[in-house]
CSV table of C-alpha atoms in Angstrom, one decimal:
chain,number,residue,atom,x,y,z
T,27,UNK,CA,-42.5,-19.8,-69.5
T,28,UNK,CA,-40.0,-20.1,-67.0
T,29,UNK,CA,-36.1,-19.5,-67.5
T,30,UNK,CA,-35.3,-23.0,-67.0
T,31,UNK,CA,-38.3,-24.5,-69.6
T,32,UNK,CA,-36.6,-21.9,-72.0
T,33,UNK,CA,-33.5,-22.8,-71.4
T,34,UNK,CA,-34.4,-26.6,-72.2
T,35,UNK,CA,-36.4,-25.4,-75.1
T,36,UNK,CA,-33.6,-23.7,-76.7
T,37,UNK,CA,-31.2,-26.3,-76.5
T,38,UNK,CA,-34.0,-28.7,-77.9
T,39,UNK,CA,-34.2,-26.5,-80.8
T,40,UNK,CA,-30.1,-26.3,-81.2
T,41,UNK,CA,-30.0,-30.4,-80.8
T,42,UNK,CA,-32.3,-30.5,-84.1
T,43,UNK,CA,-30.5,-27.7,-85.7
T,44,UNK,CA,-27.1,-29.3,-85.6
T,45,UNK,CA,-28.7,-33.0,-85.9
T,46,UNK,CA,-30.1,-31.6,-89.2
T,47,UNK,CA,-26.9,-30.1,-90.6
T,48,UNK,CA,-24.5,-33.7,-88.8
T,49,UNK,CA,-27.5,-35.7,-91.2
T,50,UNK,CA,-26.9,-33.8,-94.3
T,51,UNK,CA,-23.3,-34.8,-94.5
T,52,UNK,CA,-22.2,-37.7,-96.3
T,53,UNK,CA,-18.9,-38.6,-94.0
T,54,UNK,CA,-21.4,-38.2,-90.8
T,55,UNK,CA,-23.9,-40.6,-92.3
T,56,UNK,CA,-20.7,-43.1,-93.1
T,57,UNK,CA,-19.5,-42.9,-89.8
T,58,UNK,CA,-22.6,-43.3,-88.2
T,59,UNK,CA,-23.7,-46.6,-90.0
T,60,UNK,CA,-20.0,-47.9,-89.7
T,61,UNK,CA,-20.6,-47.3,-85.9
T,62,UNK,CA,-24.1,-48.9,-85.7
T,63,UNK,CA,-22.3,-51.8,-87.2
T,64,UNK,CA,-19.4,-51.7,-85.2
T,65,UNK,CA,-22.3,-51.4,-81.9
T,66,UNK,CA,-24.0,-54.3,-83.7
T,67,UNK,CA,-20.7,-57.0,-83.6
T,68,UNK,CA,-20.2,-55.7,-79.8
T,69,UNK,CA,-23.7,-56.9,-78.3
T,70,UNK,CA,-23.7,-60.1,-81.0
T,71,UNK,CA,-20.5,-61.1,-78.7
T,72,UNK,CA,-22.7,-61.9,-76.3
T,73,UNK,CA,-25.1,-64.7,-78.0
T,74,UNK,CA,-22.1,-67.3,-79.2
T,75,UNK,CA,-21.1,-68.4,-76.2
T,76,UNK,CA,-24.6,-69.1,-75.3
T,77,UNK,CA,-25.1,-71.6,-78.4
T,78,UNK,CA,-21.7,-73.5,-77.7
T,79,UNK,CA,-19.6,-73.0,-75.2
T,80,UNK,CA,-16.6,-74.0,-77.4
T,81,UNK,CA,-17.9,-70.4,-79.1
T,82,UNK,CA,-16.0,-68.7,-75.9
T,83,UNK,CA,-13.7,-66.5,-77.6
T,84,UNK,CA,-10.7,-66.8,-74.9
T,85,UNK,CA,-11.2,-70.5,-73.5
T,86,UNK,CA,-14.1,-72.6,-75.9
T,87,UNK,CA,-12.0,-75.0,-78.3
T,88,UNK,CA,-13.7,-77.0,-81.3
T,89,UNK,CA,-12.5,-80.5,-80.3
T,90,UNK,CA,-12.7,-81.6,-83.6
T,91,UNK,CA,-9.7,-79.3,-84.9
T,92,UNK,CA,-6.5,-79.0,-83.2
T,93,UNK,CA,-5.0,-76.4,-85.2
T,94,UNK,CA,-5.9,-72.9,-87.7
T,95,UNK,CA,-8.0,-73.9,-89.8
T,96,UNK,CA,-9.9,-71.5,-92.8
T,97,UNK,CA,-13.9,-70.6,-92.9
T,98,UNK,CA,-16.3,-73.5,-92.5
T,99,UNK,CA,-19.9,-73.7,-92.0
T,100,UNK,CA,-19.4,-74.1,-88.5
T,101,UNK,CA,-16.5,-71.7,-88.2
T,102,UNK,CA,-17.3,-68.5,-90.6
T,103,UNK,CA,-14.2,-67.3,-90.3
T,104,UNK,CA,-11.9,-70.0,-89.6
T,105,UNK,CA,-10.1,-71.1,-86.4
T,106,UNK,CA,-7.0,-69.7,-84.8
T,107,UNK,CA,-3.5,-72.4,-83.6
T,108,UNK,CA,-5.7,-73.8,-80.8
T,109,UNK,CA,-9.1,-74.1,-82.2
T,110,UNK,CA,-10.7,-71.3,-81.2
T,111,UNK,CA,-13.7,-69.7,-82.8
T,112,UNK,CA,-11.9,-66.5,-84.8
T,113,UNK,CA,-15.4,-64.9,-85.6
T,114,UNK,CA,-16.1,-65.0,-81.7
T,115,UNK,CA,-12.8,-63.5,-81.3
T,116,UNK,CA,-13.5,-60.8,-83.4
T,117,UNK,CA,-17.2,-59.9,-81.9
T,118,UNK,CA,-15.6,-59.9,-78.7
T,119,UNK,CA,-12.6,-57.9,-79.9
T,120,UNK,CA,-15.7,-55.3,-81.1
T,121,UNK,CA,-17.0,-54.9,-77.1
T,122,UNK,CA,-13.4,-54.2,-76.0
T,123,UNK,CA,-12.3,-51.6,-78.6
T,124,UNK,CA,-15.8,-49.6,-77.6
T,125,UNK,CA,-15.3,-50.4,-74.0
T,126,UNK,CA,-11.6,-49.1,-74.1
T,127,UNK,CA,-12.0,-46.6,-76.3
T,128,UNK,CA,-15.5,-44.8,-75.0
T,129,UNK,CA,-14.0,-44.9,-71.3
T,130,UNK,CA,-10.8,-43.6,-71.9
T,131,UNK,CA,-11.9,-41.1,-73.9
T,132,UNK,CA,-14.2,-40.0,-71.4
T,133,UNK,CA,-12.1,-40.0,-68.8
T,134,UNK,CA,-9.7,-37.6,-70.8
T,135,UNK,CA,-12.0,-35.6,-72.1
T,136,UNK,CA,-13.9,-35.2,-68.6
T,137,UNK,CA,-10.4,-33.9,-67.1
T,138,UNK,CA,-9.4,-32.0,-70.2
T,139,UNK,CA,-12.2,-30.0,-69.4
T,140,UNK,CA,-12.8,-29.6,-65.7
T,141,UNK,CA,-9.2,-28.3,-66.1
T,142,UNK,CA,-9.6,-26.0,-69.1
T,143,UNK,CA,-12.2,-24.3,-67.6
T,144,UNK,CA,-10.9,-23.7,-64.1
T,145,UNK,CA,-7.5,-22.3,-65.9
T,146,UNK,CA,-9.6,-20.0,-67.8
T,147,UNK,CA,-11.9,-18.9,-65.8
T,148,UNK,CA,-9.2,-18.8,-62.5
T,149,UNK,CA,-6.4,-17.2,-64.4
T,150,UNK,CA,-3.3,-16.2,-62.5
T,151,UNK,CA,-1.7,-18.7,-60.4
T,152,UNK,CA,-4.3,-21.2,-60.9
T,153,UNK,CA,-3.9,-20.9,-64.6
T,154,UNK,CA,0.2,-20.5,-64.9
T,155,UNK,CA,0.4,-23.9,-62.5
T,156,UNK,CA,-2.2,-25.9,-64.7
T,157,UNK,CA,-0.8,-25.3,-67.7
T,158,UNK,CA,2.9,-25.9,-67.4
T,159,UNK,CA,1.4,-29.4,-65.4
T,160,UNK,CA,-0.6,-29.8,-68.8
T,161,UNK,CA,2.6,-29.0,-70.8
T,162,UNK,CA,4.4,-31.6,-69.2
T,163,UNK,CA,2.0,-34.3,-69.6
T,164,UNK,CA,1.6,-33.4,-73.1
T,165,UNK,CA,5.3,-34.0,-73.8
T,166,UNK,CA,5.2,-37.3,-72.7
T,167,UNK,CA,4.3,-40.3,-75.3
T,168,UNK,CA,1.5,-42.2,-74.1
T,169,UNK,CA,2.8,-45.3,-75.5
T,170,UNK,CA,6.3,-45.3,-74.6
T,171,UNK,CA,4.6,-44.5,-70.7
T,172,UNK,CA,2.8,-47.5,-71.1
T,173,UNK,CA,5.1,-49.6,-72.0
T,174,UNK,CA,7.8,-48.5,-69.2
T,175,UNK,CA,4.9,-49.0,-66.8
T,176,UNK,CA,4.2,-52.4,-68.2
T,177,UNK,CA,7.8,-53.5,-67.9
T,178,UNK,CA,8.2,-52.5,-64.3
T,179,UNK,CA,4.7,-53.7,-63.2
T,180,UNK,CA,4.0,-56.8,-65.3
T,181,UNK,CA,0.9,-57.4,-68.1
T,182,UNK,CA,-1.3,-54.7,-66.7
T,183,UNK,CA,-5.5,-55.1,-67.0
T,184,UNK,CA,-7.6,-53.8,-69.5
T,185,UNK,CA,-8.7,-50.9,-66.6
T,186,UNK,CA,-5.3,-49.7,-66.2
T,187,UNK,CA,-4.7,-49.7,-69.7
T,188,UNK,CA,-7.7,-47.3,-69.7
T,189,UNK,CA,-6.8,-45.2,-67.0
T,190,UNK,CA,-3.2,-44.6,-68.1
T,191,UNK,CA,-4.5,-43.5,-71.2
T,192,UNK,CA,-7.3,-41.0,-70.0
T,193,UNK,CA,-4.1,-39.9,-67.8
T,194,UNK,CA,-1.8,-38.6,-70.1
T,195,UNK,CA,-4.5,-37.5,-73.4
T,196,UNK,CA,-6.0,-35.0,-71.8
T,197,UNK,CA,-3.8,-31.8,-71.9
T,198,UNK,CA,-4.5,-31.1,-75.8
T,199,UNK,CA,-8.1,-30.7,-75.1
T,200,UNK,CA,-6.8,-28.3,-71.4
T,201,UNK,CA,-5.7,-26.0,-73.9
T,202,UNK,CA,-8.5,-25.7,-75.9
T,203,UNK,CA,-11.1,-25.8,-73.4
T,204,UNK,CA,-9.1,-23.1,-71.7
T,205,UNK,CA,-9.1,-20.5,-74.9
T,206,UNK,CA,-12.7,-21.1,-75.1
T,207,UNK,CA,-13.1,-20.3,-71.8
T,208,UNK,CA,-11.2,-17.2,-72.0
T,209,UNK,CA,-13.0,-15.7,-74.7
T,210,UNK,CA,-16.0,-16.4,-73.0
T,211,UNK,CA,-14.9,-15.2,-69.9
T,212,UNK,CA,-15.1,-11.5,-71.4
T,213,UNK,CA,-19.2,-11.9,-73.2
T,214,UNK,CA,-21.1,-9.6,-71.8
T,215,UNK,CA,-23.4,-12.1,-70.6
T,216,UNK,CA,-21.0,-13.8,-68.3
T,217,UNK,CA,-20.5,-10.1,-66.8
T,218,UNK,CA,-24.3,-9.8,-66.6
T,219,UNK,CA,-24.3,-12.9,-64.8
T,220,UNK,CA,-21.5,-11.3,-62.3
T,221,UNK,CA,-23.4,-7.9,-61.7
T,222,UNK,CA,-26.8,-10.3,-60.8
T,223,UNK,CA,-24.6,-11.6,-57.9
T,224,UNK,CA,-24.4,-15.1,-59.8
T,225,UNK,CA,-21.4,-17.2,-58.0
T,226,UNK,CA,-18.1,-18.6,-59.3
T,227,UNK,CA,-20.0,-22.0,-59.7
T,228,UNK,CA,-23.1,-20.8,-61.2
T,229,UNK,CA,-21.2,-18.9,-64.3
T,230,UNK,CA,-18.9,-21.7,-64.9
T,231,UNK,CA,-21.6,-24.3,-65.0
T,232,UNK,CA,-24.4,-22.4,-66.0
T,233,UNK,CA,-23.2,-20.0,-68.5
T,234,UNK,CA,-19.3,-21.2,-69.1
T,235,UNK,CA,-19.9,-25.1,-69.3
T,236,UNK,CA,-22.7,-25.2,-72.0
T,237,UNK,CA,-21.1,-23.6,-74.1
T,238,UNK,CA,-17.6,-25.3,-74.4
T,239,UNK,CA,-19.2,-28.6,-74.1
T,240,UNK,CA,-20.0,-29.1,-77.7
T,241,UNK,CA,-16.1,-28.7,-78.6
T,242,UNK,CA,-15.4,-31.1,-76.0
T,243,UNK,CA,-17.6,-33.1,-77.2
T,244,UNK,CA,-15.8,-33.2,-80.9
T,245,UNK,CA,-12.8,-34.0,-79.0
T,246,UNK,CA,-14.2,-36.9,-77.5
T,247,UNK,CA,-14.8,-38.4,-81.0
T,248,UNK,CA,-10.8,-38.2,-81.9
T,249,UNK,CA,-9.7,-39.2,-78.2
T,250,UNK,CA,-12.0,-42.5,-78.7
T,251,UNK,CA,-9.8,-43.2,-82.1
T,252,UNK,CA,-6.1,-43.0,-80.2
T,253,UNK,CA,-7.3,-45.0,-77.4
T,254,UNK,CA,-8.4,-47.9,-79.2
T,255,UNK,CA,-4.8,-47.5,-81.7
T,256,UNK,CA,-3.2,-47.3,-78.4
T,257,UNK,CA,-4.8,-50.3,-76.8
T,258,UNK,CA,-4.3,-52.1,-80.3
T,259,UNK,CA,-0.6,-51.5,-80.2
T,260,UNK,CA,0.0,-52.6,-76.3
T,261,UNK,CA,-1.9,-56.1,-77.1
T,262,UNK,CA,0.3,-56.5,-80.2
T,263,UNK,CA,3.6,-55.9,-79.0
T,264,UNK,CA,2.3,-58.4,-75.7
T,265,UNK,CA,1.8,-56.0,-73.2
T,266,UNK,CA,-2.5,-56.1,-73.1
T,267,UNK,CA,-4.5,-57.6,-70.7
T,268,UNK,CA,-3.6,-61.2,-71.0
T,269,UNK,CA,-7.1,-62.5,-70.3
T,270,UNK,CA,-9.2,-60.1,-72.6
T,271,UNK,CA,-9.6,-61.0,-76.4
T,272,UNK,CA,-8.9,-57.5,-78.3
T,273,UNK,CA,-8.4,-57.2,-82.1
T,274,UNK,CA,-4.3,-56.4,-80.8
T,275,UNK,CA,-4.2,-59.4,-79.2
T,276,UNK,CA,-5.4,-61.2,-81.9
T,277,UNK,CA,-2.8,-59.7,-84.8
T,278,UNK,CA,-0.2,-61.0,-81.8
T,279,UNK,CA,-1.8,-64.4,-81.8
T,280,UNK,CA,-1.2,-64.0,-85.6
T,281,UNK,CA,1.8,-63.2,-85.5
T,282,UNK,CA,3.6,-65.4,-82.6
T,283,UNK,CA,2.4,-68.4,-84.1
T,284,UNK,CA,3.6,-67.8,-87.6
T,285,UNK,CA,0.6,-67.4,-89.6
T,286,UNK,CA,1.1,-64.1,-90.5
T,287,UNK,CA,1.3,-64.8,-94.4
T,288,UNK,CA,-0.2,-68.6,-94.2
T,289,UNK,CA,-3.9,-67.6,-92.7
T,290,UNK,CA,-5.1,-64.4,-94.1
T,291,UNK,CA,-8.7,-65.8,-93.1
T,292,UNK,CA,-7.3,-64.5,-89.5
T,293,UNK,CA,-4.9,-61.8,-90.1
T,294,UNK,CA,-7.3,-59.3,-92.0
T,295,UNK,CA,-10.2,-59.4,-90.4
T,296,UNK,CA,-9.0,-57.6,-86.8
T,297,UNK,CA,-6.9,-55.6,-89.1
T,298,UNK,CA,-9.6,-54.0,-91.1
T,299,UNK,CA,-12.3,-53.7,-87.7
T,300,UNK,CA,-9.1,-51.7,-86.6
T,301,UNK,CA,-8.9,-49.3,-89.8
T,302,UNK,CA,-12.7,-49.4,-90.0
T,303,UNK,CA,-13.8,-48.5,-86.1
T,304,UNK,CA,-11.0,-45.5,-86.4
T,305,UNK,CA,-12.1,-44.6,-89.7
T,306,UNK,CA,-15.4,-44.3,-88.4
T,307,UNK,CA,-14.6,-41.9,-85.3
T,308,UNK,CA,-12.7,-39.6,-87.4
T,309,UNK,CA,-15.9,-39.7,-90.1
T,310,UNK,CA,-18.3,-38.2,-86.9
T,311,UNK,CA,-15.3,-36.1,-85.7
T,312,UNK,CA,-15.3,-34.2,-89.0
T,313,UNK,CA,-19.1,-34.2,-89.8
T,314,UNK,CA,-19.2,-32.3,-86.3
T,315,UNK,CA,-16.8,-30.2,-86.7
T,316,UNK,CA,-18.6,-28.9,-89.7
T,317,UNK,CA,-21.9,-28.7,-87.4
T,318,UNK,CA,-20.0,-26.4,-84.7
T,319,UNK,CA,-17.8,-24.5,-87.3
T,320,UNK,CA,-20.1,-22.7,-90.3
T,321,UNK,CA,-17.6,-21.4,-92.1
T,322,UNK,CA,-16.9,-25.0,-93.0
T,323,UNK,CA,-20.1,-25.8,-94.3
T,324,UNK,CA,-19.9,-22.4,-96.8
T,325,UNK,CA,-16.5,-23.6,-97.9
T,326,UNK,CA,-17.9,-27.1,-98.6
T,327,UNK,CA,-21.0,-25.2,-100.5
T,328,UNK,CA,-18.3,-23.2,-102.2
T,329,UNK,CA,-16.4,-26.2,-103.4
């Protein structure tokens, strides 16, 4: 067997290992149906605007009601102050809170790491001038960035919204990526790797990479919950995209038009897919947590 079949063997074998102990846990399970559903309501956004196009969640208005109305059989979940569809609303507000919150917390973690592990790995200059850059990002709140930037620029677009995000949340997971790295740095396979004549590339993402990857990965699952809480926030206080239908912009809606405490057939329902969808991320974060970190799993044994 070659050394790259055995390499894909073993982390075959590792996948099933830690998708064995993520299935065994109760809060992983939770989360993971919460997110199936969650996935469900995101590609279902798709199918009511095919049936009637006064289903369109931004411009489709039910002629036949000029105002918010509550649940009927044609509306499940009522109508907002123009007519509009809310449950449409909602499914759509699904696609964007995934959308928003998968790429920014990508984006993050992708950076968080690449920078980590050249800080590590580099050390010196390379690491001093990375870090204090990461320090000062850090310091700065990503909302209050947002909103400056928003005020000087006008409503900015869903994909700026994103990219500011990814920006500024990804020196928290620098740091840690960076520790890893430099306890790695000093195994004695990674100085096997050197004496074979193996290259700076080659141990960082052959030997180095693999191996912080499953953190950044847990990372990932908490960075997806502040994005979306973030993206929330903007399209509440009126600085969202202006043409994208979020569960923010909806509680704005809500709020604008005075039916805060008269329609609670609109209020709560973006309000709890806001709770729910975070909920849900912080479940899987903690369910893998436990998968990377045993001494979790014996204390939950214990207990």
């Amino acid at each position: 067997m070659t050394e790259g079949r055995m390499g894909r063997f073993h982390w075959v074998v590792h996948f099933k290992e830690g998708w064995a102990i993520f299935w065994q846990n109760l809060i992983g399970k939770l989360g993971i149906i919460l997110l199936g559903l969650f996935a469900l309501m995101a590609l279902a956004s798709f199918f009511p605007p095919m049936i009637d196009p006064m289903y369109q969640p931004m411009t489709g208005v039910d002629p036949d009601i000029p105002s918010s109305v509550g649940p009927t059989l044609k509306h499940w979940l009522g109508t907002d102050f123009m007519g509009r569809d809310i449950l449409s609303q909602l499914l759509a507000g699904a696609r964007v809170a995934f959308m928003v919150g998968v790429s920014a917390a990508f984006m993050s973690i992708f950076l968080g790491t690449a920078i980590g592990m050249v800080a590590g790995y580099a050390g010196k200059l390379v690491d001093t001038v990375l870090m204090r850059t990461a320090d000062m990002v850090m310091v700065m709140p990503t909302l209050l960035v947002v909103l400056i930037l928003a005020s000087l620029f006008g409503q900015l677009n869903i994909w700026s919204i994103v990219l500011i995000i990814a920006l500024f949340r990804w020196p928290g997971v620098s740091r840690v990526i960076r520790a890893q790295t430099l306890s790695l740095k000093q195994r004695p396979f990674i100085e096997a790797a050197r004496v074979a004549g193996g290259s700076h590339l080659r141990i960082v993402f052959r030997h180095i990479m693999p191996n912080v990857l499953p953190l950044a990965f847990l990372f990932m699952t908490f960075r997806v919950t502040s994005a979306i809480i973030i993206e929330a926030a903007l399209a509440f206080l009126g600085f969202g995209d202006p043409g994208t239908v979020s569960w923010g912009m909806m509680l704005q809606w809500v709020w604008k038009t005075g039916h805060m405490f008269r329609a609670p057939y609109w209020l709560l329902p973006p309000g709890i897919c806001i709770s729910l969808i975070t909920l849900s991320f912080y479940m899987l974060g903690r369910a893998m947590d436990e998968v990377l970190d045993p001494r979790l799993r014996k204390e939950e044994r214990a207990a």
